[in-house]
């Protein structure tokens, strides 16, 4: 969110926050509204315009603060930092971009991950920060997200990722592209374990992030009027040379086309997540898995007399034992299938 | 007079010298026919000159030159290779939901005795094919068609061969409406756990998520002049340089050529091409491709599937380069 009073100017460095007197007010970014707003008032409204409901972009810390149960945050994988492996020299060097990203956001990278509680439910939570090079996904973002997912899998916890990204980070070349595969692979295992993943898509969620973990969630929630898509509107307009219809790629457009589960205003995101996580962890999934396991034991029991008969008529005692051993993996497979088909 | 020269009629900007020599050869051969002259000696010496010239040019290609080779209009495409490397190909169509995306070709194939599911991107070789194939840029239904087919391969226990050649996934209003992101993302997730061996080969352009959507597997091979990139160099230039004409710089900076991708720990193997690129001798290129693909499948088929999946996961998980408590980590940390 472009709150002037909380912004650290490029020249001021050291991550020190300077408070300016003019920072008490800001203009609503929605051109139709354009009202002058009192900063504190905006903050109170979850960084939304009290007049028109426009959602300002929020930093990853602000996101954590307005979403999770206060005092439950334990940050994870904070020790990871980006490196300029390609020695990328563009109009601006990657080193320079990283430095600016750190200054603008006050973070080491474009995502923060942590273990916390949301409405009392233990979960892994990740939030991305647009001020850090457009929240683009490089090796560190991919690695942190993948580790967070693996952490959730190990703990048997759900995971919530608040997405926001311009896409893959070009300055890390194809390494950033491969983070799409990395995060998806981690999610595959989390999913296989029957654990819940809820994504909150915020403005903007595009390209590399959208075509990987953002759209792999069990339930996809989006904030109103967030720009979400594979090819960003500007690039798309250039490519097809057609004026795009108003509202194209906004949350409501995606909802209409069946790409999202729900569009939820920021003020209700926390309570919505609480409800969703309750359904996801209430034991429904566990019970299903237990049910899948139960018939296996019954089945084995049912087959026992046949085995006994075989051992009487068969050549020896070794053969039926082998059969029983062979049956077990098959039963496991069935259970896995039941879980996957859930 | 194609007896001495390959049928390359389209020259790249850096092949000017070669063009002159080849034109000389063609003229000489024409003269020999019309005037019944014996020009064999002259032609032979010119051919030696031509080969020398070709070698020199292709030894010093810049990254941008290589991309032009990868995009060469006469470069063999998926169907060209299917014709040459498969002793049998049974095409399977459609995504069972919306359409049959012609940008993706799929079917049962036999390569050097190995039965596989072949899924590839095809750009189209003439105007009609190109319009049918959307220039090799798949729509969401294309990725869902691929999904359907590789799930089928898993059911039948057939290894999967992906042939990648795309500028990228389709950029279109209808692609967004039908969930291009979801289609690609879902493929990435399913492929990372698909219980059959997977070999991916980039034969030309490996453009971004569009390539990756059928590009996750156990082996990642690239032809010598193929490239693999997070974004087209033109796109990168217009975003990071704010000037689309800086594509050559962008191509260099992003390190997208096959040798560089191998260096970054992503490509496992580079498949050689005939001198001057695959388009100068598609048969030879196909043979090299076939050998590499069949060899990789034979190796992968020896590995128990649990171990294969574990190795696939480990490989995907290690890709990248980062600092952890100040120490360099990740597959490309030393690159």
XYZ file of C-alpha atoms in Angstrom:
677
model
C 0.000 0.000 0.000
C 1.326 3.376 -0.937
C 0.996 4.987 2.436
C 3.250 7.976 2.175
C 3.948 8.129 5.892
C 5.173 4.575 6.100
C 7.230 4.647 2.989
C 10.966 4.848 3.243
C 12.292 7.003 0.461
C 15.095 5.685 -1.725
C 17.525 8.255 -0.403
C 16.794 7.603 3.244
C 18.181 4.055 3.426
C 18.917 2.005 6.518
C 15.316 0.740 6.512
C 14.561 3.637 8.880
C 11.003 4.873 8.646
C 10.596 8.571 8.375
C 7.323 10.206 9.264
C 6.451 13.226 7.243
C 3.765 15.664 8.203
C 1.991 15.397 4.841
C 1.745 11.660 5.420
C -1.395 11.971 7.445
C -3.462 11.937 4.257
C -3.506 10.114 0.968
C -5.572 10.092 -2.195
C -7.683 7.100 -3.106
C -6.110 5.317 -6.093
C -9.503 4.647 -7.615
C -9.881 7.467 -10.129
C -13.660 7.370 -9.829
C -13.352 8.036 -6.098
C -10.175 10.109 -5.792
C -11.097 11.147 -2.250
C -8.536 12.455 0.189
C -8.354 9.965 2.992
C -6.979 9.998 6.489
C -4.223 7.393 6.667
C -5.224 6.031 10.069
C -8.771 5.607 8.817
C -7.533 3.606 5.816
C -5.447 1.389 8.085
C -8.449 0.756 10.295
C -10.347 -0.448 7.218
C -7.757 -3.149 6.454
C -6.019 -0.798 4.012
C -9.174 -0.212 1.999
C -10.769 3.091 1.054
C -13.551 3.780 3.562
C -15.472 5.653 0.881
C -15.377 3.379 -2.186
C -13.883 0.146 -0.823
C -10.840 0.300 -3.098
C -8.254 -2.234 -1.929
C -4.791 -0.709 -1.580
C -1.872 -3.105 -1.984
C -0.473 -4.209 1.344
C 2.995 -5.319 2.301
C 3.640 -8.894 3.379
C 3.962 -7.826 7.061
C 0.729 -5.862 6.941
C -0.947 -8.879 5.353
C 0.219 -11.155 8.139
C -0.911 -8.642 10.720
C -4.454 -8.317 9.330
C -4.949 -12.030 8.620
C -3.504 -14.255 11.330
C -4.191 -14.516 15.074
C -2.000 -11.892 16.698
C 0.995 -13.183 18.596
C 1.079 -16.579 16.873
C 3.622 -15.820 14.117
C 6.882 -17.779 14.007
C 8.813 -16.841 10.910
C 10.322 -19.665 8.846
C 13.233 -19.830 6.396
C 14.241 -16.254 7.009
C 17.864 -17.274 6.452
C 17.384 -17.499 2.655
C 18.564 -14.585 0.569
C 18.763 -14.019 -3.187
C 21.978 -14.087 -5.193
C 22.789 -12.799 -8.663
C 23.900 -16.093 -10.145
C 23.701 -14.980 -13.785
C 25.511 -11.730 -13.072
C 22.589 -10.109 -14.853
C 23.324 -6.753 -16.463
C 20.242 -5.105 -17.874
C 19.452 -1.445 -18.052
C 19.595 -1.857 -14.311
C 21.739 -4.605 -12.796
C 20.047 -7.327 -10.770
C 22.173 -6.361 -7.778
C 20.735 -2.871 -7.985
C 17.157 -4.170 -8.292
C 17.667 -6.381 -5.237
C 19.007 -3.461 -3.261
C 16.042 -1.312 -4.199
C 13.643 -4.140 -3.434
C 15.111 -4.469 0.028
C 14.865 -0.743 0.602
C 11.297 -0.390 -0.656
C 9.892 -3.371 1.216
C 12.193 -3.694 4.195
C 12.271 -7.439 3.488
C 15.000 -9.842 2.374
C 12.805 -11.292 -0.362
C 9.384 -11.033 -1.964
C 7.789 -13.646 0.280
C 7.642 -14.262 4.008
C 6.640 -17.625 5.451
C 5.698 -18.622 8.939
C 3.888 -21.007 11.207
C 0.876 -19.447 12.882
C -2.761 -19.800 13.755
C -5.703 -18.450 11.811
C -8.865 -18.375 13.880
C -7.233 -20.849 16.222
C -6.224 -23.337 13.530
C -2.540 -24.152 13.162
C -1.383 -23.422 9.650
C 1.588 -22.432 7.537
C 1.105 -18.958 6.112
C 2.966 -17.237 3.252
C 2.505 -13.675 2.035
C 4.105 -11.979 -0.940
C 5.238 -8.381 -1.160
C 4.742 -6.457 -4.400
C 7.212 -3.768 -3.440
C 10.041 -6.277 -3.714
C 10.693 -6.313 -7.509
C 6.991 -6.744 -8.244
C 6.877 -9.816 -5.957
C 8.482 -11.713 -8.815
C 9.412 -15.345 -8.199
C 13.088 -16.155 -8.247
C 14.997 -19.023 -6.665
C 14.453 -17.777 -3.113
C 10.704 -17.243 -3.463
C 10.362 -20.707 -5.017
C 12.574 -22.318 -2.399
C 10.829 -20.616 0.537
C 7.374 -21.536 -0.760
C 8.492 -25.138 -1.404
C 10.012 -25.407 2.075
C 6.889 -23.925 3.634
C 4.776 -26.516 1.819
C 7.102 -29.331 2.914
C 6.973 -28.000 6.474
C 3.166 -28.116 6.351
C 3.271 -31.638 4.906
C 5.603 -32.815 7.677
C 3.427 -31.236 10.366
C 0.196 -32.430 8.767
C -0.974 -28.810 8.619
C -2.878 -26.860 6.019
C -1.165 -24.035 4.155
C -2.443 -20.614 3.159
C -0.582 -18.615 0.520
C -1.511 -15.014 -0.166
C -0.372 -14.603 -3.755
C 0.588 -11.414 -5.519
C 3.206 -11.363 -8.236
C 4.091 -9.973 -11.613
C 5.418 -13.418 -12.578
C 8.777 -15.146 -12.730
C 11.893 -13.067 -12.101
C 13.577 -12.556 -15.455
C 16.904 -11.636 -13.865
C 17.344 -15.234 -12.753
C 16.553 -16.561 -16.216
C 15.220 -20.064 -16.536
C 16.041 -20.806 -12.888
C 13.047 -18.692 -11.954
C 10.858 -20.507 -14.490
C 11.784 -23.821 -12.884
C 10.512 -22.592 -9.514
C 7.041 -23.149 -10.977
C 7.828 -26.856 -11.263
C 9.517 -26.896 -7.858
C 6.584 -25.402 -5.947
C 4.079 -27.557 -7.863
C 6.046 -30.708 -7.003
C 6.001 -29.801 -3.305
C 2.256 -29.175 -3.512
C 1.742 -32.537 -5.175
C 3.058 -34.266 -2.038
C 1.080 -32.001 0.294
C -2.019 -32.797 -1.736
C -1.242 -36.518 -1.753
C -1.142 -36.405 2.037
C -4.732 -35.166 1.996
C -3.840 -31.771 3.420
C -5.579 -28.515 2.658
C -4.191 -25.628 0.642
C -6.031 -22.356 0.339
C -4.805 -19.574 -1.925
C -5.783 -15.938 -1.615
C -5.146 -14.166 -4.910
C -4.555 -10.445 -4.618
C -3.724 -7.680 -7.061
C -1.881 -8.665 -9.234
C -1.370 -12.437 -9.587
C 0.096 -13.118 -12.996
C 2.151 -15.437 -15.190
C 4.640 -17.684 -13.382
C 2.967 -17.557 -9.993
C -0.531 -17.781 -11.409
C 0.458 -20.779 -13.572
C 1.900 -22.648 -10.613
C 0.933 -22.546 -6.946
C -1.732 -19.829 -7.167
C -4.063 -22.018 -9.206
C -3.239 -25.319 -7.500
C -5.152 -24.583 -4.326
C -8.099 -26.657 -3.134
C -10.041 -23.458 -2.625
C -9.132 -20.282 -4.482
C -10.229 -17.023 -2.891
C -9.612 -13.657 -4.532
C -9.850 -10.081 -3.366
C -12.241 -7.872 -5.356
C -10.974 -6.313 -8.584
C -7.596 -8.044 -8.362
C -5.832 -8.495 -11.712
C -5.386 -12.249 -12.200
C -4.224 -14.055 -15.312
C -1.559 -15.838 -17.286
C -0.669 -13.125 -19.782
C -0.869 -9.654 -18.267
C -3.364 -7.297 -19.880
C -0.708 -4.923 -21.233
C 1.268 -7.690 -22.941
C -1.932 -9.312 -24.181
C -3.173 -6.064 -25.710
C 0.115 -5.671 -27.566
C 0.064 -9.294 -28.715
C -3.438 -9.477 -30.116
C -3.869 -5.789 -30.914
C -7.418 -5.701 -29.603
C -8.770 -3.403 -26.928
C -9.619 -5.583 -23.957
C -13.106 -5.389 -22.482
C -13.441 -3.465 -19.204
C -13.025 -5.662 -16.149
C -11.051 -8.242 -18.150
C -8.894 -10.443 -15.884
C -10.361 -8.936 -12.742
C -11.463 -11.321 -9.991
C -15.136 -10.970 -10.894
C -14.345 -11.864 -14.528
C -12.537 -15.012 -13.406
C -15.315 -15.929 -11.022
C -17.811 -15.661 -13.862
C -15.649 -17.950 -15.990
C -15.373 -20.586 -13.301
C -11.716 -20.027 -12.426
C -12.198 -19.077 -8.765
C -14.227 -20.310 -5.836
C -15.058 -16.941 -4.344
C -14.373 -13.228 -4.362
C -14.105 -11.944 -0.803
C -13.502 -8.373 0.386
C -10.385 -7.981 2.493
C -12.329 -7.270 5.668
C -13.794 -10.768 5.498
C -10.726 -12.695 4.338
C -9.677 -13.647 7.856
C -13.077 -14.968 8.882
C -13.493 -16.743 5.528
C -10.118 -18.435 5.950
C -11.162 -19.491 9.438
C -14.331 -21.112 8.113
C -12.570 -22.775 5.188
C -9.837 -24.159 7.414
C -12.449 -25.509 9.788
C -14.030 -27.489 6.983
C -10.645 -28.555 5.677
C -9.353 -29.797 9.014
C -12.520 -30.719 10.880
C -11.659 -34.349 10.362
C -13.554 -34.906 7.164
C -10.372 -35.732 5.330
C -9.028 -37.844 8.179
C -12.269 -39.779 8.472
C -12.249 -40.504 4.770
C -8.730 -41.867 5.036
C -9.615 -43.990 8.034
C -12.611 -45.299 6.165
C -10.316 -46.182 3.281
C -8.095 -48.096 5.674
C -10.923 -49.902 7.451
C -12.188 -52.088 4.593
C -8.650 -53.319 4.060
C -8.548 -55.037 7.422
C -12.035 -56.416 6.911
C -11.041 -57.679 3.493
C -7.991 -59.466 4.823
C -10.059 -60.980 7.556
C -12.643 -62.178 5.064
C -10.000 -63.839 2.972
C -8.360 -65.636 5.827
C -10.456 -68.847 5.611
C -9.617 -69.196 1.892
C -5.942 -68.967 2.781
C -6.315 -71.601 5.415
C -7.975 -73.842 2.871
C -5.144 -73.229 0.419
C -2.541 -74.182 2.981
C -4.302 -77.463 3.586
C -4.664 -78.373 -0.052
C -1.494 -76.577 -1.253
C 2.103 -77.743 -1.350
C 3.286 -76.222 1.852
C 2.997 -73.364 4.281
C 5.285 -70.923 2.552
C 2.959 -70.259 -0.379
C 0.006 -68.743 1.479
C 2.309 -66.498 3.478
C 3.698 -65.091 0.242
C 0.224 -64.486 -1.026
C -0.687 -62.544 2.065
C 2.423 -60.451 1.729
C 1.597 -59.735 -1.861
C -1.900 -58.669 -1.054
C -0.835 -55.977 1.329
C 0.681 -53.519 -1.166
C -2.387 -53.918 -3.345
C -4.592 -52.939 -0.441
C -2.326 -49.981 0.213
C -2.714 -48.930 -3.389
C -6.466 -49.115 -3.074
C -6.346 -46.930 -0.011
C -4.127 -44.453 -1.857
C -6.538 -44.463 -4.771
C -9.455 -43.807 -2.477
C -7.537 -40.908 -1.005
C -6.557 -39.531 -4.425
C -10.084 -39.860 -5.724
C -11.462 -37.970 -2.793
C 20.392 -29.314 -58.267
C 19.775 -30.466 -54.761
C 22.307 -33.217 -55.241
C 25.153 -31.314 -53.607
C 23.290 -28.805 -51.433
C 20.598 -29.168 -48.820
C 17.377 -27.438 -49.750
C 17.938 -24.430 -47.561
C 16.573 -21.418 -49.327
C 16.129 -19.204 -46.328
C 19.335 -17.694 -44.995
C 19.759 -16.075 -41.618
C 21.320 -12.601 -41.449
C 24.677 -13.961 -40.244
C 24.846 -16.462 -43.125
C 25.471 -13.861 -45.847
C 28.871 -15.276 -46.820
C 27.488 -18.791 -46.964
C 24.654 -17.632 -49.173
C 27.132 -16.238 -51.694
C 29.088 -19.489 -51.874
C 25.974 -21.608 -52.161
C 24.611 -19.381 -54.905
C 27.865 -19.809 -56.803
C 27.565 -23.566 -56.513
C 23.975 -23.514 -57.700
C 24.812 -21.327 -60.694
C 27.740 -23.505 -61.650
C 25.637 -26.648 -61.484
C 22.941 -25.036 -63.576
C 25.523 -24.039 -66.162
C 26.907 -27.545 -66.269
C 23.487 -28.901 -67.120
C 22.523 -26.325 -69.723
C 25.936 -26.238 -71.390
C 26.970 -29.847 -70.727
C 30.174 -28.749 -69.023
C 32.173 -30.747 -66.548
C 32.417 -28.523 -63.481
C 32.885 -31.246 -60.884
C 36.276 -30.000 -59.771
C 35.134 -26.418 -59.293
C 32.048 -27.554 -57.461
C 34.112 -29.747 -55.196
C 36.437 -26.929 -54.232
C 33.469 -24.630 -53.656
C 31.803 -27.272 -51.516
C 34.923 -27.475 -49.368
C 34.819 -23.692 -49.101
C 31.151 -23.864 -48.197
C 31.747 -26.355 -45.406
C 34.617 -24.320 -44.072
C 32.464 -21.216 -44.128
C 29.563 -22.990 -42.439
C 31.834 -24.302 -39.703
C 33.302 -20.885 -39.068
C 29.881 -19.239 -38.859
C 28.422 -21.856 -36.544
C 31.445 -21.849 -34.287
C 30.906 -18.232 -33.317
C 27.178 -17.893 -32.963
C 25.976 -15.358 -30.424
C 23.017 -16.290 -28.205
C 20.726 -14.250 -30.425
C 22.036 -16.029 -33.560
C 21.239 -19.353 -31.926
C 17.684 -18.254 -31.226
C 17.301 -17.421 -34.885
C 18.452 -20.937 -35.732
C 15.944 -22.335 -33.216
C 13.231 -20.307 -34.951
C 14.359 -21.056 -38.515
C 11.289 -21.510 -40.732
C 12.733 -24.694 -42.201
C 13.780 -26.201 -38.868
C 12.292 -29.692 -38.474
C 9.221 -29.746 -36.261
C 7.586 -32.367 -34.085
C 5.751 -34.043 -36.960
C 8.946 -34.130 -39.038
C 10.591 -36.076 -36.239
C 7.547 -38.271 -35.676
C 7.769 -39.313 -39.335
C 11.450 -40.093 -38.962
C 11.896 -41.587 -35.482
C 8.679 -43.556 -34.931
C 8.204 -46.939 -36.552
C 4.556 -46.529 -35.625
C 2.443 -43.564 -34.570
C -1.210 -43.810 -33.584
C -2.499 -40.304 -33.107
C -4.970 -39.632 -30.297
C -7.047 -36.470 -30.338
C -8.920 -34.162 -28.040
C -9.201 -33.136 -24.410
C -12.630 -34.822 -23.912
C -14.050 -31.517 -22.776
C -13.791 -28.694 -25.242
C -11.650 -29.135 -28.338
C -8.790 -30.832 -30.107
C -5.951 -28.329 -29.860
C -3.787 -28.865 -32.931
C -0.828 -27.115 -31.303
C -0.385 -30.321 -29.306
C 0.120 -33.617 -31.094
C -0.275 -36.783 -29.077
C -0.423 -40.501 -29.596
C 1.032 -43.941 -29.041
C 4.421 -44.255 -30.680
C 7.154 -46.847 -31.058
C 10.680 -45.489 -31.037
C 13.513 -47.924 -31.587
C 11.382 -50.716 -30.173
C 10.257 -48.734 -27.109
C 6.508 -48.124 -26.887
C 5.773 -44.661 -25.528
C 3.161 -41.943 -25.322
C 4.427 -39.124 -27.490
C 3.165 -35.601 -26.797
C 4.613 -32.675 -28.670
C 4.024 -29.129 -29.762
C 3.725 -28.605 -33.486
C 4.028 -25.152 -35.043
C 2.881 -25.946 -38.560
C 4.986 -26.081 -41.713
C 2.821 -24.113 -44.106
C 0.259 -21.353 -43.834
C -2.666 -23.728 -43.439
C -0.966 -25.888 -40.814
C 0.229 -22.847 -38.924
C -3.238 -21.391 -38.679
C -4.557 -24.789 -37.554
C -1.793 -25.177 -34.976
C -1.897 -21.564 -33.779
C 1.855 -21.410 -34.540
C 2.484 -24.036 -31.881
C 1.041 -21.974 -29.049
C -1.352 -24.232 -27.119
C -4.606 -23.063 -25.598
C -5.700 -24.416 -22.197
C -7.465 -27.287 -23.983
C -4.085 -28.247 -25.448
C -2.570 -28.659 -21.983
C -5.675 -30.566 -20.878
C -5.384 -32.783 -23.943
C -1.786 -33.500 -22.915
C -2.933 -34.167 -19.346
C -5.500 -36.673 -20.542
C -2.905 -38.461 -22.628
C -0.134 -38.655 -20.034
C -2.615 -39.872 -17.430
C -3.507 -42.583 -19.921
C 0.184 -43.395 -20.324
C 0.425 -43.764 -16.559
C -2.521 -46.154 -16.572
C -0.954 -48.282 -19.305
C 2.521 -48.037 -17.818
C 3.927 -46.396 -20.941
C 6.828 -43.951 -20.652
C 6.132 -40.438 -21.882
C 8.097 -38.453 -24.460
C 7.509 -34.703 -24.556
C 8.697 -32.818 -27.615
C 8.842 -29.126 -26.829
C 8.771 -26.432 -29.488
C 6.768 -23.339 -28.658
C 7.145 -19.598 -28.341
C 4.864 -19.890 -25.337
C 1.326 -20.723 -24.351
C -1.369 -18.913 -26.319
C -1.905 -15.316 -25.286
C -5.562 -14.719 -26.028
C -8.757 -13.586 -24.361
C -10.332 -17.028 -24.641
C -7.192 -18.646 -23.186
C -7.587 -16.476 -20.096
C -11.294 -17.244 -19.882
C -10.676 -20.968 -19.966
C -7.891 -20.910 -17.397
C -4.500 -21.029 -19.102
C -2.804 -20.677 -15.717
C -4.744 -23.514 -14.147
C -4.174 -25.812 -17.119
C -0.397 -25.365 -16.986
C -0.180 -25.409 -13.194
C -2.144 -28.625 -12.941
C 0.129 -30.334 -15.476
C 3.190 -29.321 -13.447
C 1.706 -30.842 -10.319
C 0.549 -34.087 -11.907
C 3.772 -34.570 -13.866
C 5.927 -34.246 -10.756
C 4.251 -37.400 -9.442
C 3.417 -39.288 -12.659
C 4.343 -42.922 -12.122
C 6.051 -43.566 -15.472
C 9.431 -42.428 -16.834
C 9.311 -39.081 -18.654
C 11.805 -37.708 -21.170
C 11.499 -34.098 -22.368
C 13.279 -32.841 -25.484
C 13.417 -29.226 -26.606
C 13.787 -29.260 -30.387
C 13.507 -25.540 -31.047
C 11.911 -22.956 -28.850
C 11.366 -23.653 -25.172
C 9.215 -20.640 -24.434
C 8.370 -20.062 -20.796
C 5.399 -21.669 -19.026
C 4.074 -22.812 -22.362
C 7.064 -25.111 -22.715
C 7.140 -26.122 -19.058
C 3.483 -27.211 -19.218
C 4.730 -30.339 -20.984
C 8.300 -30.069 -19.728
C 8.571 -31.718 -16.327
C 10.188 -35.136 -16.237
C 13.112 -37.354 -15.390
C 15.376 -36.273 -18.225
C 15.526 -32.894 -19.897
C 17.290 -32.978 -23.256
C 17.949 -30.109 -25.610
C 19.045 -30.046 -29.206
C 22.216 -28.070 -29.772
C 20.531 -24.933 -31.122
C 17.370 -25.086 -29.034
C 16.753 -22.534 -26.320
C 14.784 -22.540 -23.085
C 13.750 -19.292 -21.482
C 11.553 -17.754 -18.831
C 10.364 -15.135 -21.321
C 11.024 -14.402 -24.994
C 14.092 -12.156 -25.324
C 11.925 -9.502 -27.000
C 9.564 -9.499 -24.025
C 12.414 -9.295 -21.548
C 13.962 -6.404 -23.470
C 10.730 -4.438 -23.589
C 10.219 -4.878 -19.836
C 13.724 -4.590 -18.394
C 15.278 -2.313 -21.020
C 11.996 -0.601 -21.935
C 13.148 -1.090 -25.513
C 12.131 -4.179 -27.503
C 15.081 -3.713 -29.864
C 17.511 -4.788 -27.109
C 16.516 -8.443 -27.620
C 20.090 -9.513 -28.374
C 21.303 -8.168 -25.016
C 18.369 -9.787 -23.253
C 19.088 -13.127 -24.952
C 22.665 -12.950 -23.714
C 21.823 -11.810 -20.196
C 19.212 -14.472 -19.507
C 21.514 -17.368 -20.544
C 19.025 -19.320 -22.558
C 21.075 -21.366 -25.026
C 21.330 -25.132 -24.639
C 24.925 -25.198 -23.299
C 24.057 -22.511 -20.757
C 20.905 -24.351 -19.638
C 23.047 -27.433 -19.077
C 25.506 -25.362 -17.102
C 22.673 -24.163 -14.856
C 21.862 -27.774 -13.986
C 18.531 -27.917 -15.803
C 19.302 -29.719 -19.064
C 20.788 -33.196 -18.594
C 22.094 -33.695 -22.088
C 22.619 -31.817 -25.320
C 21.728 -33.673 -28.489
C 24.044 -32.779 -31.345
C 22.820 -31.376 -34.640
C 24.278 -31.627 -38.128
C 26.699 -28.855 -39.083
C 24.723 -25.680 -39.667
C 21.639 -26.784 -37.721
C 18.977 -29.483 -37.925
C 17.292 -27.860 -40.935
C 20.346 -28.549 -43.123
C 19.949 -32.297 -42.652
C 16.712 -33.319 -40.925
C 17.401 -37.044 -41.370
C 20.721 -36.856 -39.566
C 19.181 -34.676 -36.861
C 16.351 -37.185 -36.422
C 18.825 -40.047 -36.066
C 20.725 -38.258 -33.325
C 17.460 -37.429 -31.582
C 16.214 -40.981 -31.841
C 19.423 -42.436 -30.415
C 19.434 -40.077 -27.454
C 15.734 -40.552 -26.670
C 15.829 -44.348 -26.950
C 18.967 -44.545 -24.824
C 17.433 -42.398 -22.098
C 14.248 -44.439 -22.064
C 16.223 -47.664 -21.784
C 18.136 -46.239 -18.818
C 15.012 -44.942 -17.093
C 13.099 -48.173 -17.576
C 15.764 -49.934 -15.462
C 15.014 -47.765 -12.441
C 12.253 -48.812 -10.020
C 9.444 -46.267 -10.146
C 9.691 -45.266 -6.464
C 13.329 -44.362 -6.863
C 12.599 -42.582 -10.124
C 9.941 -40.414 -8.481
C 12.256 -39.632 -5.589
C 15.025 -38.598 -7.979
C 12.601 -36.501 -10.037
C 11.473 -34.730 -6.892
C 15.013 -34.166 -5.676
C 16.034 -32.708 -9.016
C 13.088 -30.307 -9.144
C 13.604 -29.310 -5.515
C 17.271 -28.503 -5.970
C 16.929 -26.132 -8.934
C 17.941 -22.567 -8.284
C 20.649 -20.537 -6.602
C 20.378 -18.772 -3.278
C 22.267 -17.801 -0.159
C 21.518 -19.646 3.038
C 23.156 -18.067 6.062
C 25.551 -16.567 3.544
C 26.488 -19.882 1.892
C 25.675 -20.542 -1.760
C 23.044 -23.248 -2.253
C 21.056 -24.759 -5.121
C 21.800 -26.562 -8.369
C 23.166 -23.469 -10.094
C 25.062 -21.977 -7.169
C 28.393 -22.791 -8.766
C 27.406 -21.836 -12.333
